[in-house]
PDB file of C-alpha atoms in Angstrom:
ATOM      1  CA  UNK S   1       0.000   0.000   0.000  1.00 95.00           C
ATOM      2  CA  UNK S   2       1.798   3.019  -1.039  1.00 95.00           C
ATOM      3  CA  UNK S   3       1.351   6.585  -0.847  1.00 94.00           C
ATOM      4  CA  UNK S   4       4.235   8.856  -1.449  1.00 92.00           C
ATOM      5  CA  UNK S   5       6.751   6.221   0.293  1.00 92.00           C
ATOM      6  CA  UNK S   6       9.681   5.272  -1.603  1.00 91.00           C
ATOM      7  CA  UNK S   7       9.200   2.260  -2.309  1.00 91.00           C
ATOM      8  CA  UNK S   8      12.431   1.272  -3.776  1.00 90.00           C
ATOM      9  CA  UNK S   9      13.078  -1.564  -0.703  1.00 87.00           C
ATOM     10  CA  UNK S  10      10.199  -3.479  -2.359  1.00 87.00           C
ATOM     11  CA  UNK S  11      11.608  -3.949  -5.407  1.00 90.00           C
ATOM     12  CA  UNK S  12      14.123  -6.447  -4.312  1.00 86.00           C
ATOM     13  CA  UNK S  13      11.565  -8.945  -3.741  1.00 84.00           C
ATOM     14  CA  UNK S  14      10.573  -8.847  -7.566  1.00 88.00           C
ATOM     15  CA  UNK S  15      12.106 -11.379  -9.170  1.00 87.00           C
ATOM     16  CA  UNK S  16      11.187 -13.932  -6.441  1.00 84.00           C
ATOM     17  CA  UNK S  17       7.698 -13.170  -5.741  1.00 85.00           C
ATOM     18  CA  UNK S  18       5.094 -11.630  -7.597  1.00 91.00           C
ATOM     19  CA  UNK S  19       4.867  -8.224  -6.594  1.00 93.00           C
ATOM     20  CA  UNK S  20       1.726  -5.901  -6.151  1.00 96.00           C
ATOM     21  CA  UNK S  21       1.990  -2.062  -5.574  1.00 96.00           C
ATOM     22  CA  UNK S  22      -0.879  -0.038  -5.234  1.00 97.00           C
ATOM     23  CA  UNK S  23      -0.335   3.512  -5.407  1.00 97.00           C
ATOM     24  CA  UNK S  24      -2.541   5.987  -3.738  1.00 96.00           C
ATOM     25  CA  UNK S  25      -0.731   9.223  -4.751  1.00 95.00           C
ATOM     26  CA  UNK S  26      -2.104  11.443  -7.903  1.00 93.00           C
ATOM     27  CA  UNK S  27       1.753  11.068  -9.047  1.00 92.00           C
ATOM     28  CA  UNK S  28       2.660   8.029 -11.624  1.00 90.00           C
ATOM     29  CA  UNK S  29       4.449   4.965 -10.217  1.00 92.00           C
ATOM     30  CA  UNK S  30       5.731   2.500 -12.226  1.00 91.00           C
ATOM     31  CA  UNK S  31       7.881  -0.301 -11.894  1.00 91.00           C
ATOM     32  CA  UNK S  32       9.335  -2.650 -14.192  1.00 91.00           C
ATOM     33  CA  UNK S  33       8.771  -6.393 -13.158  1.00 90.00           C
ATOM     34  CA  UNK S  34       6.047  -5.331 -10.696  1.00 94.00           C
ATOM     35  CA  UNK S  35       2.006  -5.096 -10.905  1.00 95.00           C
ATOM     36  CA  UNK S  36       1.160  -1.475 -10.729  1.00 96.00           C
ATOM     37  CA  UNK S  37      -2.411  -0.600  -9.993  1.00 96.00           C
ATOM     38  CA  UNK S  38      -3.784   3.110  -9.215  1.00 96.00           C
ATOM     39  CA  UNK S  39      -6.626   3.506  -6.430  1.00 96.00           C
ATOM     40  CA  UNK S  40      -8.081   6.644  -4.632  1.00 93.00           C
ATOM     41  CA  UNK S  41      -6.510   7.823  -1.983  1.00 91.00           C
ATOM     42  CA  UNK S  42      -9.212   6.498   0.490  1.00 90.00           C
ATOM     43  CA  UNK S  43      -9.692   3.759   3.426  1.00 89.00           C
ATOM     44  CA  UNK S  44      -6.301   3.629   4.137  1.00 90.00           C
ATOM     45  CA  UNK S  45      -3.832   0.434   3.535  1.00 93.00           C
ATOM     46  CA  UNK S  46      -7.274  -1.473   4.984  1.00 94.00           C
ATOM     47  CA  UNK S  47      -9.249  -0.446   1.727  1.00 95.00           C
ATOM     48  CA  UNK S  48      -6.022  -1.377   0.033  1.00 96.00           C
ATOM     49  CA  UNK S  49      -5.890  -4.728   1.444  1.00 97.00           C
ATOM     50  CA  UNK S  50      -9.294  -5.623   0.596  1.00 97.00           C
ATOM     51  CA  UNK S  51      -9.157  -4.163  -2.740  1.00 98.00           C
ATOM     52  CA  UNK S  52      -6.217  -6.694  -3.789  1.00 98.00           C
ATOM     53  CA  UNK S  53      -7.975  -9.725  -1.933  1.00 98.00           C
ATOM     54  CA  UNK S  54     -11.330  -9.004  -4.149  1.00 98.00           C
ATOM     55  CA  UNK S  55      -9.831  -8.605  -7.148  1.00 98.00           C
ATOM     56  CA  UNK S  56      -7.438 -11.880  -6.377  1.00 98.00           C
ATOM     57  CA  UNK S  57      -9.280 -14.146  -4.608  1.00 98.00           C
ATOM     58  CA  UNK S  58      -9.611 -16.807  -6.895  1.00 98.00           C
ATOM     59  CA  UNK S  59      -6.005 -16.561  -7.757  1.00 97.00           C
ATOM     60  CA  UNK S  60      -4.487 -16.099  -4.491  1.00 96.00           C
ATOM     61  CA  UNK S  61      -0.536 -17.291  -3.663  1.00 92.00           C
ATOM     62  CA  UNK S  62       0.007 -19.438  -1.397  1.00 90.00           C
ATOM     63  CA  UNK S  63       1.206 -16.934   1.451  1.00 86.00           C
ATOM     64  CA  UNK S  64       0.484 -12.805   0.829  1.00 90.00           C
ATOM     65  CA  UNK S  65       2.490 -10.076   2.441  1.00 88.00           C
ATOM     66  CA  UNK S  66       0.795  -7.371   2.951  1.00 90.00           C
ATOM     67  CA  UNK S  67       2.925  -3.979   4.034  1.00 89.00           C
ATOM     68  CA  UNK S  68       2.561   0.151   4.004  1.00 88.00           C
ATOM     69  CA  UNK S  69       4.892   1.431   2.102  1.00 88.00           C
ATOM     70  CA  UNK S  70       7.332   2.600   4.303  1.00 83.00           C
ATOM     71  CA  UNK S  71       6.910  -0.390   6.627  1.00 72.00           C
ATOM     72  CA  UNK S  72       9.842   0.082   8.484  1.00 70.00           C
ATOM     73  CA  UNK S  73       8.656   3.058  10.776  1.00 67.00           C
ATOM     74  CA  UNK S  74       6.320  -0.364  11.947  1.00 61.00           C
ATOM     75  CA  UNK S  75       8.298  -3.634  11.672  1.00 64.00           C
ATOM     76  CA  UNK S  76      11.809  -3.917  11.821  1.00 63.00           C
ATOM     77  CA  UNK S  77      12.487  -7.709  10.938  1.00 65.00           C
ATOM     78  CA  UNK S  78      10.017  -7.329   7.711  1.00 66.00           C
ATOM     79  CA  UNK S  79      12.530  -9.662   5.840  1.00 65.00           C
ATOM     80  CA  UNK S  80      11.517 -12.141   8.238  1.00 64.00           C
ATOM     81  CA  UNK S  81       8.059 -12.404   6.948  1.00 64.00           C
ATOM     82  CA  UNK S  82       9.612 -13.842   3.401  1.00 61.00           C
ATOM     83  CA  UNK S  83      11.441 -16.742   5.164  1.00 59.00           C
ATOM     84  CA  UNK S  84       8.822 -19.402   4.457  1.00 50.00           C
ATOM     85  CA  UNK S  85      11.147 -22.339   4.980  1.00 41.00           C
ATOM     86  CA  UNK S  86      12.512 -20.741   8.204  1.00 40.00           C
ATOM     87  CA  UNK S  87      10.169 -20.689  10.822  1.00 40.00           C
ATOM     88  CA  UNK S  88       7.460 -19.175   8.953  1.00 39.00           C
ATOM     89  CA  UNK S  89       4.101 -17.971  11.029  1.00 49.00           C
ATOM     90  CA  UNK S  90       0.419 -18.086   8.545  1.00 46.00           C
ATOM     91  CA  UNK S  91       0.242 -14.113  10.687  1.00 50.00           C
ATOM     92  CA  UNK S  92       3.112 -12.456  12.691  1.00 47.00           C
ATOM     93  CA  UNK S  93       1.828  -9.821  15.277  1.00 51.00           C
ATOM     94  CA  UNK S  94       3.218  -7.936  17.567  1.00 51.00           C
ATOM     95  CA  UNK S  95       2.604  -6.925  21.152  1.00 54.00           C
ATOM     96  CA  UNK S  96      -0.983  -8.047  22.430  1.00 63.00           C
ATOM     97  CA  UNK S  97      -3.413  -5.291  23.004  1.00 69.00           C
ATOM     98  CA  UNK S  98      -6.325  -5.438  26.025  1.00 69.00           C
ATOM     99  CA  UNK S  99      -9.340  -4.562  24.269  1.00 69.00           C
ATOM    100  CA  UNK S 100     -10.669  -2.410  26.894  1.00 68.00           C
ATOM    101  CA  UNK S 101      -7.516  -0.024  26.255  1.00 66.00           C
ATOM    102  CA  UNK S 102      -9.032   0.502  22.923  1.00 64.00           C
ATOM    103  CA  UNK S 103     -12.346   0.042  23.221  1.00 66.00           C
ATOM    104  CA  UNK S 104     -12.361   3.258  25.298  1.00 63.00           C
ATOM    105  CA  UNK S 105      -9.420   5.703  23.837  1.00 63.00           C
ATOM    106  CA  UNK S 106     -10.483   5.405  19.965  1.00 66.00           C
ATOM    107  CA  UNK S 107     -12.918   7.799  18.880  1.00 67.00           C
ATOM    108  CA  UNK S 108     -15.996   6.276  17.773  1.00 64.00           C
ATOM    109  CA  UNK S 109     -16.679   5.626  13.863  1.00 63.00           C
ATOM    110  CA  UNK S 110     -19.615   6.870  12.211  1.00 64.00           C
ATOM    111  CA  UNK S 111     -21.832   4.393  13.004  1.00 67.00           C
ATOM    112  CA  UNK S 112     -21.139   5.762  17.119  1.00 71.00           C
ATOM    113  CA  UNK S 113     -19.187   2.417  17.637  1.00 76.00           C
ATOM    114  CA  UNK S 114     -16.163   1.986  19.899  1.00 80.00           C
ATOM    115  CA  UNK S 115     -14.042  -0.566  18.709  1.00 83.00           C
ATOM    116  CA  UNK S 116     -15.624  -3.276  21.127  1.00 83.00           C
ATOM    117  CA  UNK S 117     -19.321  -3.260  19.364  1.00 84.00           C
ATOM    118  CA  UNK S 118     -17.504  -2.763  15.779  1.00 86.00           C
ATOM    119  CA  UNK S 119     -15.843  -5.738  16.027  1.00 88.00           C
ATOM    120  CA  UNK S 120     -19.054  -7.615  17.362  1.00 87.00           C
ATOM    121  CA  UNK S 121     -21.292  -6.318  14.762  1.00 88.00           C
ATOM    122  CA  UNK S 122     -18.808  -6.637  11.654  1.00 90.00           C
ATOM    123  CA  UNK S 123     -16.559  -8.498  12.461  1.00 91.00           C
ATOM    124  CA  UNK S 124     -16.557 -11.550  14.662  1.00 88.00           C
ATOM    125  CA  UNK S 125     -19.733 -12.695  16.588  1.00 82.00           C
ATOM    126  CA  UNK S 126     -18.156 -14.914  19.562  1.00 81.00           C
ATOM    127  CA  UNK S 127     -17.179 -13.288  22.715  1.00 81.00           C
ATOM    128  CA  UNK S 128     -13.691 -11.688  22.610  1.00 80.00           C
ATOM    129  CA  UNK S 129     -10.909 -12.213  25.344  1.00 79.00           C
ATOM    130  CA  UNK S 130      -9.380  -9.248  26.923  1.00 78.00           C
ATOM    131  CA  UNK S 131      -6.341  -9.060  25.454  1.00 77.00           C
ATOM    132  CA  UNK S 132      -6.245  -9.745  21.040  1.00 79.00           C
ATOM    133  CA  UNK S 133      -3.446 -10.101  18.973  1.00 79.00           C
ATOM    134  CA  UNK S 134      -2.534  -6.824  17.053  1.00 78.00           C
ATOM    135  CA  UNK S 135      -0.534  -6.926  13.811  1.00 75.00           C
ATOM    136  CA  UNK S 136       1.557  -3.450  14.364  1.00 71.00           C
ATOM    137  CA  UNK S 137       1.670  -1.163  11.503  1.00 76.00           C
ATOM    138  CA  UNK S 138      -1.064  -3.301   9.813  1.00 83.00           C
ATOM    139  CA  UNK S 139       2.159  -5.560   8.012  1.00 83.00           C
ATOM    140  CA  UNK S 140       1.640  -9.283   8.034  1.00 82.00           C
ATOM    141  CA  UNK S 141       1.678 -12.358   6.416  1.00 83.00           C
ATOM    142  CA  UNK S 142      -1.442 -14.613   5.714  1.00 87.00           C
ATOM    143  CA  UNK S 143      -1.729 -17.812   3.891  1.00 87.00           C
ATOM    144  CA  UNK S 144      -4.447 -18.341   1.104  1.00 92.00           C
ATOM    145  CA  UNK S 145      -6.498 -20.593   3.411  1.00 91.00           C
ATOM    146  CA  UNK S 146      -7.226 -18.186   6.096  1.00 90.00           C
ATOM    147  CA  UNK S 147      -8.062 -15.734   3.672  1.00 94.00           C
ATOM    148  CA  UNK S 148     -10.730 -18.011   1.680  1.00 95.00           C
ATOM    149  CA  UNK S 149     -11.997 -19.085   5.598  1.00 93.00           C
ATOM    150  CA  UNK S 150     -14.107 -16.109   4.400  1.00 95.00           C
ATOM    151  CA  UNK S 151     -16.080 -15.552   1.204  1.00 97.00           C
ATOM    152  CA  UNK S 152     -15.810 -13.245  -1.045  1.00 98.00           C
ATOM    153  CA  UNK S 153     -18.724 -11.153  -0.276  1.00 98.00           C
ATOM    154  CA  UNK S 154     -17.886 -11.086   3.521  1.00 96.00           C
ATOM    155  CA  UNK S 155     -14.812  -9.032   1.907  1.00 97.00           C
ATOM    156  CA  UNK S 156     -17.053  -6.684  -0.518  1.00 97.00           C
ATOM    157  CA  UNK S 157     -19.149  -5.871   2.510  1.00 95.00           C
ATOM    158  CA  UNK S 158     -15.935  -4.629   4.465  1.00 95.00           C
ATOM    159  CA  UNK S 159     -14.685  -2.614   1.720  1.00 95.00           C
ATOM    160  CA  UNK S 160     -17.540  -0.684   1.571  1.00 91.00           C
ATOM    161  CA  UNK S 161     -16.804   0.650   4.975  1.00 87.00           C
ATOM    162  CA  UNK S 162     -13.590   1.802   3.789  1.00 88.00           C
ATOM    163  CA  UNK S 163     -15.021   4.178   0.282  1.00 79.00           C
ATOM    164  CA  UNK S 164     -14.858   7.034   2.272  1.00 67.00           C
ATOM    165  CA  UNK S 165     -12.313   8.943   4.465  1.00 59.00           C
ATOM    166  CA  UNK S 166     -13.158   8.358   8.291  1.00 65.00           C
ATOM    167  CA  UNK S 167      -9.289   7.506   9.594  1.00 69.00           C
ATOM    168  CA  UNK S 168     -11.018   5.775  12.620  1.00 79.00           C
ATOM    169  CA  UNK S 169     -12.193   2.849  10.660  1.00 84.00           C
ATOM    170  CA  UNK S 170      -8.949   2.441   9.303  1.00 84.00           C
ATOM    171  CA  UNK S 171      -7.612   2.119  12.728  1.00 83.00           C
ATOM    172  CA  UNK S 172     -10.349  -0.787  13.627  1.00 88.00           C
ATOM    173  CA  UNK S 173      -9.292  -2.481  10.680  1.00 91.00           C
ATOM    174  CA  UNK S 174      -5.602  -2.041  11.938  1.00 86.00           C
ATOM    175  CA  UNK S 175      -6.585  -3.902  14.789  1.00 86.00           C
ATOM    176  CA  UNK S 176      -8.826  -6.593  13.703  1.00 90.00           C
ATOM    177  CA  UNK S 177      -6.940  -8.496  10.610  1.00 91.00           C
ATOM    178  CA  UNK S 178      -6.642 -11.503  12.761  1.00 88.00           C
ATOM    179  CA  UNK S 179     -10.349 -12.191  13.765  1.00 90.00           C
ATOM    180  CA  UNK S 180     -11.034 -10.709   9.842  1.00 93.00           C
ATOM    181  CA  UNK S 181      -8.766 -13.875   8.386  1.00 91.00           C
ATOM    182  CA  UNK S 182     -10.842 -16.303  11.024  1.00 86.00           C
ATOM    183  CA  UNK S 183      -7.486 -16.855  13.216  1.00 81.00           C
ATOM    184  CA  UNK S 184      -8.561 -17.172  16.044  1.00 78.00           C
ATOM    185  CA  UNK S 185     -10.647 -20.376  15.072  1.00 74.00           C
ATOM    186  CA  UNK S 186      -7.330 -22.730  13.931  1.00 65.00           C
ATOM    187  CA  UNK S 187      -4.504 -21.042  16.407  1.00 51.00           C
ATOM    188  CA  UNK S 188      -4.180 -21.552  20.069  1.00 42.00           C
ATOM    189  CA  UNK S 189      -2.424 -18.368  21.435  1.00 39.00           C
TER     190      UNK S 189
END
């Protein structure tokens, strides 16, 4: 998901994997070797996200990375994330966040949710524990199979959420990619 990050780090990865940039500035981006697709600035890397697991889901790989473009103000062992035969994790998060810390400090969305009833009402049904993994920075890795644990309209209906600026929603989205990819169901934390 870029903006007006340079982007150059990415590139590296080309010739090994295939390699999606969406760009979100009005100035042209291109890059030879790599898939190139313009979007509106809006939704943040969330919208961004979606839009590349609609428009792919049939055709997923195997594992996808998904990274801001300047992902290193958020994870510092990114490489690590590419290392499939070394230890490789289907999500990598960081620090564990109590929900009640953000339940309370984020500013409601538009619909005059916390984060809490969001992630009831869109998100995941079952009663959440206290504390829920958070994937810093929204960068992770997710195999194909927790992606498809979903269908494709479950996706469609997020985006829509996204097709307009409201930052907050962004941020709940930040904060809920592992209950959005069904995680919690197949990993014991």
């Amino acid at each position: 998901a870029k903006y007006k990050e340079d982007v150059s780090w990415a590139l590296k990865y080309k010739d090994e994997h295939e390699l999606y940039i969406y760009n979100k500035s009005d100035e042209p981006f291109d890059a030879p070797g790599v898939k190139v697709k313009q979007l509106p600035n809006i939704g943040r890397e969330s919208h961004t996200y979606l839009t590349h697991i609609i428009e792919h889901y049939h055709e997923l790989s195997d594992y996808v990375i998904f990274s801001q473009g300047k992902h290193d103000e958020h994870v510092s062992n990114f490489h690590l994330l590419f290392s499939a035969g070394a230890g490789f994790r289907p999500f990598t998060y960081q620090p564990n966040f109590r929900l009640d810390y953000w339940s309370h400090d984020l500013t409601p969305n538009q619909d005059d949710f916390n984060f809490e009833q969001w992630m009831k009402k869109y998100i995941v049904q079952d009663p959440l524990p206290p504390v829920i993994p958070v994937s810093l920075g929204a960068t992770f890795c997710v195999t194909r199979d927790y992606i498809l644990s979903r269908p494709l309209e479950y996706y469609k209906k997020l985006i829509q959420q996204l097709n307009s600026f409201n930052p907050e929603v962004g941020h709940f989205f930040e904060r809920a990619w592992f209950y959005i990819f069904n995680m919690q169901k197949r990993i014991i934390l």
